Amino acid sequence: MAKKLYIPGPTQVSPDMLAAMAQPMIGHRTKEYAALHKDVVEHLRWLLNTRERVFLSTSSSFGIMEGAVRNLVGKRCVNFANGAFSKKWHDVTLRCGKEADLVEVEWGKPITPELVDKALATGKYDAMTLIHNETSTGVMSPVAEIAEVMQRYPDVSFILDTVSSMSAVPLDLDALKTDVCIAGVQKAFALPAGLAICAVSERALAKAETIPGRGYYFDFVEFAKSDEKNNTPSTPCISQIFALHQQLLKMASEGLEKRYQRHREMAEATRNWALSRGFTLFPEPGSYSMTLTCVRNDDRTDLEALKKLAGERGYAIDNGYGKIKNKTFRIAHMGDYTLKDMQELFDLLDELLPAVRS
Ligand SMILES: *Cc1c(COP(=O)(O)O)cnc(C)c1O
């Protein structure tokens, strides 16, 4: 039996999106595909408030996260980390054969503008990676303030992962001036995994041309060439692009302000539920994610047992990630969900908790 998903990715996919994916296949070197591609890209530019290029990568997010490093690290990269995904990105950078340093803060804390400034002031780096919303800890870092710091370092490529925040919170790329901004569609876009989105600045494209060893599959220069024809270098996951198109039209009809508001309300309701049940939140106050809530286990709750019971009832819930597995649990509140879906989960947890909490 398929479970209703409350895990922070993949998130629940609505029937209308599944139906969009079931459309008959089209060839990717056709006018029909080019029109679809163009409309998807135009909607993404609207969503992100940018006129820069937007590429569609047939991969999960880490594909293009690796690609960004291969395209833009010439001298040395600094990877800022405050959780499992951001730390993994450092490992990925090294595995690409790049020189890189890890600047890590305690899990649960955000990356601050001061920390970024201090690292970049050394002059050692020509690229940095930052995760806006660290999904392993439920921490959102202050990206607007960090972007301001980045303006003082025009020679450092600003590579931003918004994998679990894009489309759930406002992201104004025109103001943030990122060089690369990445998302996968299985988080707030609420689509099946396998498609990644990446906005790339003209400045980054020009730099990529000078960087050796970009490979082929994630080469931004190849993507840009295909983009001229509203296409992709290799065969894209057309079914998911059908669904992304459908999802973007849905976002336009809901309205972005309403969509952001819905996410804020779900986040607030989830935090309130956890606090009112005697739990505390894992992130440092003020850095709470809008798309998932990471709750600290109070050591009275058997999270494995809770997950099992919820599973038997048809719900997939999370019991923490990486080194904070079972020490925390995360509730996702993003994508197509509404307060009603969250209430359904709270009711379930209220029913199950007494049996697993001492
Ligand atoms: C899920 C996630 C990733 C990894 O994405 P994949 O699509 O599994 O490659 C990277 N960064 C963040 C912030 C994520 O939430």
XYZ file of C-alpha atoms and ligand atoms in Angstrom:
373
model
C 0.000 0.000 0.000
C 1.316 3.439 -0.898
C 1.793 5.583 2.193
C 0.912 9.241 2.511
C 4.267 11.004 2.705
C 5.252 13.398 5.478
C 8.982 12.865 4.963
C 11.155 15.750 3.711
C 11.559 14.273 0.272
C 10.273 12.768 -1.779
C 7.062 14.564 -0.878
C 3.509 13.544 -1.688
C 2.649 13.800 -5.406
C -0.917 14.903 -6.186
C -3.098 12.922 -8.617
C -3.162 15.841 -11.095
C 0.648 15.720 -11.294
C 0.654 11.953 -11.740
C -1.897 12.383 -14.511
C 0.323 14.983 -16.192
C 3.135 12.442 -16.173
C 0.950 9.856 -17.892
C 0.629 11.929 -21.085
C 1.789 10.218 -24.292
C 5.510 10.609 -24.948
C 6.834 13.163 -27.445
C 10.220 13.359 -29.108
C 12.579 15.859 -27.508
C 13.863 17.247 -30.814
C 10.411 18.460 -31.827
C 8.662 21.832 -31.912
C 6.233 20.461 -29.358
C 8.994 19.785 -26.855
C 10.694 23.130 -27.517
C 7.411 24.917 -26.756
C 6.999 22.961 -23.517
C 10.614 23.607 -22.500
C 10.311 27.321 -23.232
C 7.143 27.692 -21.214
C 8.611 25.796 -18.246
C 11.737 27.972 -18.313
C 9.675 31.172 -18.574
C 7.579 30.143 -15.576
C 10.701 29.310 -13.567
C 12.110 32.751 -14.416
C 8.869 34.250 -13.161
C 9.050 32.160 -9.971
C 12.668 33.158 -9.307
C 12.446 36.726 -10.580
C 15.341 36.323 -12.967
C 16.159 36.834 -16.632
C 19.180 34.538 -16.364
C 19.322 31.122 -17.966
C 17.433 28.278 -16.363
C 18.543 24.742 -17.206
C 16.605 21.524 -16.739
C 18.849 18.670 -15.671
C 17.739 15.073 -15.806
C 19.281 14.069 -12.516
C 18.619 14.367 -8.850
C 19.861 17.551 -7.189
C 23.298 16.185 -6.423
C 23.960 15.801 -10.146
C 23.821 19.516 -10.733
C 25.412 20.257 -7.322
C 28.407 18.269 -8.544
C 28.093 19.957 -11.936
C 28.216 23.436 -10.403
C 31.491 22.629 -8.701
C 32.970 21.103 -11.858
C 31.967 24.180 -13.868
C 32.943 26.919 -11.443
C 35.771 25.955 -9.123
C 39.046 27.053 -10.681
C 41.235 27.934 -7.721
C 39.681 26.761 -4.461
C 36.188 26.303 -3.081
C 34.796 26.902 0.388
C 31.882 24.675 1.373
C 29.800 26.027 4.256
C 28.188 23.250 6.260
C 25.665 22.967 9.056
C 24.248 19.524 8.386
C 24.459 16.343 6.338
C 23.697 17.699 2.861
C 26.005 20.691 3.085
C 28.791 18.521 4.481
C 28.296 15.977 1.709
C 28.739 18.776 -0.817
C 32.272 19.274 0.504
C 32.979 15.584 -0.027
C 31.530 15.848 -3.550
C 33.757 18.880 -4.272
C 36.872 16.951 -3.238
C 35.804 13.918 -5.273
C 35.621 16.173 -8.336
C 39.349 16.710 -7.826
C 38.899 20.298 -6.654
C 40.800 22.096 -3.916
C 38.297 22.847 -1.165
C 37.915 23.738 2.500
C 35.056 22.912 4.816
C 33.738 25.619 7.143
C 31.368 23.848 9.475
C 29.197 25.082 12.303
C 27.356 23.041 14.873
C 24.271 21.258 13.526
C 21.163 23.256 14.369
C 22.865 26.589 13.707
C 22.590 28.678 10.544
C 25.449 29.849 8.340
C 25.857 33.539 9.138
C 26.926 36.458 6.913
C 29.862 37.062 9.307
C 31.125 33.530 8.826
C 30.938 33.875 5.043
C 32.680 37.245 5.133
C 35.483 35.895 7.321
C 36.174 32.941 5.030
C 36.055 34.954 1.803
C 38.209 37.763 3.202
C 41.161 35.342 3.141
C 41.171 35.715 -0.653
C 41.772 31.990 -1.033
C 38.551 31.168 -2.850
C 36.963 31.627 -6.258
C 33.778 29.718 -5.409
C 31.574 28.973 -2.431
C 28.695 26.564 -1.804
C 25.823 27.283 0.526
C 22.657 25.387 1.356
C 19.749 27.737 1.983
C 17.585 25.217 3.810
C 19.594 22.390 5.435
C 17.055 19.589 5.252
C 18.843 17.330 7.735
C 18.455 19.840 10.574
C 15.516 22.034 9.518
C 17.664 25.154 9.572
C 17.224 28.013 7.118
C 20.218 30.328 6.746
C 19.741 34.084 6.093
C 20.350 34.018 2.371
C 19.517 37.684 1.689
C 22.133 38.877 4.207
C 24.679 36.399 2.899
C 23.958 37.571 -0.657
C 24.811 41.113 0.461
C 28.203 39.915 1.653
C 28.689 38.146 -1.678
C 28.374 41.499 -3.491
C 31.722 42.441 -1.975
C 33.362 39.374 -3.559
C 32.494 39.556 -7.248
C 35.248 37.083 -8.137
C 33.789 34.348 -5.946
C 31.101 32.227 -7.615
C 28.000 32.048 -5.424
C 26.601 28.516 -5.666
C 23.348 28.158 -3.793
C 21.324 25.026 -3.058
C 17.655 25.838 -2.612
C 16.664 22.205 -3.053
C 14.156 22.171 -0.206
C 13.120 25.839 -0.258
C 12.579 26.844 -3.897
C 8.905 27.657 -4.572
C 7.986 27.522 -0.862
C 9.638 30.797 0.144
C 10.357 33.890 -1.972
C 13.666 33.660 -3.833
C 14.493 36.819 -5.734
C 17.522 35.904 -7.820
C 17.647 39.359 -9.349
C 18.437 40.653 -5.855
C 20.432 37.666 -4.567
C 22.622 37.623 -7.709
C 23.504 33.964 -7.358
C 25.749 32.389 -9.958
C 24.032 29.056 -9.659
C 20.766 28.358 -7.866
C 19.740 24.711 -7.701
C 16.626 22.745 -6.817
C 15.319 19.219 -7.220
C 11.627 18.701 -7.890
C 10.922 16.077 -5.200
C 10.791 18.576 -2.334
C 8.629 21.722 -2.432
C 7.682 21.170 -6.089
C 6.047 17.916 -4.956
C 6.967 15.875 -8.029
C 8.734 12.535 -8.413
C 12.544 12.792 -8.190
C 14.791 12.778 -11.233
C 14.620 16.353 -12.487
C 16.732 19.246 -11.217
C 16.408 22.952 -11.947
C 19.352 25.278 -12.142
C 19.522 29.012 -12.776
C 22.949 30.057 -14.048
C 24.242 33.616 -14.418
C 25.917 34.890 -17.588
C 28.979 35.616 -15.459
C 29.095 31.965 -14.375
C 28.710 30.784 -17.967
C 31.622 32.920 -19.095
C 33.729 31.543 -16.248
C 32.748 27.943 -16.974
C 34.204 28.284 -20.471
C 37.619 28.797 -18.880
C 37.437 25.865 -16.454
C 38.884 22.557 -17.666
C 37.439 19.153 -16.817
C 33.747 20.068 -16.908
C 32.863 16.706 -18.415
C 29.839 16.469 -20.670
C 26.624 15.629 -18.835
C 26.602 18.650 -16.508
C 28.605 21.042 -18.676
C 26.933 24.459 -18.426
C 28.353 25.450 -21.808
C 26.540 22.493 -23.408
C 23.351 23.394 -21.526
C 23.596 26.994 -22.763
C 24.021 25.869 -26.388
C 20.922 23.672 -26.139
C 19.054 26.423 -24.303
C 19.278 28.570 -27.459
C 17.021 25.955 -29.052
C 14.793 25.520 -25.994
C 16.253 22.109 -25.483
C 18.637 19.996 -23.416
C 21.973 18.392 -24.402
C 20.710 14.849 -23.863
C 17.247 13.307 -23.686
C 15.384 14.850 -20.750
C 12.862 13.199 -18.420
C 9.932 14.501 -20.450
C 7.242 13.008 -18.179
C 8.562 14.962 -15.226
C 8.802 18.093 -17.331
C 5.112 17.653 -18.232
C 4.404 17.496 -14.502
C 6.641 20.464 -13.681
C 4.745 22.472 -16.296
C 1.475 21.472 -14.660
C 2.825 22.370 -11.212
C 4.017 25.801 -12.377
C 0.585 26.521 -13.864
C -0.928 25.472 -10.539
C 1.418 27.853 -8.707
C 0.392 30.679 -11.023
C -3.281 30.012 -10.382
C -2.831 29.799 -6.593
C -0.644 32.922 -6.669
C 2.857 33.022 -5.219
C 1.956 35.163 -2.203
C -0.742 32.698 -1.232
C 1.600 29.806 -1.764
C 4.256 31.349 0.495
C 1.600 32.191 3.078
C 0.332 28.586 3.030
C 3.868 27.367 3.742
C 4.314 29.876 6.574
C 1.043 28.762 8.144
C 1.895 25.065 7.921
C 5.329 25.723 9.456
C 3.839 27.700 12.305
C 1.143 25.090 12.991
C 3.741 22.310 13.048
C 6.053 24.158 15.428
C 3.104 24.939 17.686
C 1.963 21.328 17.653
C 5.442 20.079 18.662
C 5.875 22.678 21.406
C 2.399 22.105 22.804
C 3.161 18.384 23.103
C 6.213 19.077 25.239
C 8.840 18.746 22.519
C 11.512 21.322 21.759
C 12.772 22.364 18.332
C 16.231 21.377 17.111
C 17.224 24.557 15.213
C 18.489 27.663 16.907
C 15.548 30.067 17.378
C 15.160 32.394 14.419
C 16.520 29.864 11.944
C 13.460 27.663 11.607
C 12.827 26.215 8.181
C 9.572 27.054 6.412
C 9.362 23.650 4.706
C 10.134 21.187 7.473
C 10.292 21.154 11.243
C 13.087 19.297 12.967
C 11.962 18.289 16.446
C 14.327 17.228 19.192
C 13.504 13.865 20.667
C 12.895 14.200 24.374
C 14.459 10.774 25.004
C 11.060 9.557 26.070
C 9.914 8.702 22.577
C 10.726 5.529 20.662
C 10.871 7.013 17.185
C 11.480 3.697 15.402
C 8.299 2.337 17.003
C 6.377 5.500 16.120
C 7.485 5.263 12.508
C 6.435 1.607 12.365
C 2.997 2.306 13.851
C 2.434 5.242 11.509
C 3.485 3.045 8.590
C 0.903 0.454 9.521
C -1.692 3.187 9.385
C -0.582 4.276 5.913
C 1.657 7.246 6.765
C 5.375 7.651 6.092
C 7.099 9.726 8.765
C 10.745 10.490 9.394
C 12.923 9.638 12.386
C 15.895 11.896 11.772
C 18.799 11.958 9.335
C 22.510 11.267 9.564
C 24.126 11.648 12.945
C 20.927 13.008 14.523
C 18.777 10.037 13.490
C 16.423 9.082 16.336
C 17.723 12.064 18.295
C 15.371 14.190 16.199
C 12.471 13.705 13.828
C 11.445 15.867 10.923
C 7.975 16.760 9.748
C 7.757 18.027 6.174
C 5.205 20.729 5.377
C 5.745 21.646 1.783
C 4.497 21.165 -1.744
C 0.800 20.648 -2.294
C -0.049 20.117 1.384
C -2.384 22.397 3.309
C -3.156 22.935 6.992
C -5.753 20.181 6.668
C -3.074 17.639 5.741
C -0.968 18.779 8.667
C -3.899 18.459 11.063
C -4.418 14.911 9.780
C -0.833 14.100 10.787
C -1.082 15.817 14.174
C -4.236 13.810 14.939
C -2.451 10.601 14.006
C 0.612 11.434 16.113
C -1.563 12.406 19.085
C -3.208 9.035 18.835
C 0.033 7.058 18.495
C 2.386 8.933 20.822
C 1.067 7.625 24.156
C 2.020 4.076 23.109
C 5.648 4.987 22.284
C 6.370 7.706 24.831
C 7.313 6.861 28.387
C 17.281 16.401 -0.762
C 18.382 17.389 -0.736
C 19.556 17.197 -1.482
C 19.841 15.944 -2.255
O 19.012 15.887 -3.329
P 18.947 14.652 -4.332
O 17.856 15.098 -5.204
O 18.645 13.446 -3.500
O 20.254 14.543 -5.016
C 20.501 18.198 -1.466
N 20.326 19.316 -0.749
C 19.237 19.514 -0.008
C 19.096 20.771 0.777
C 18.227 18.562 0.020
O 17.119 18.767 0.749
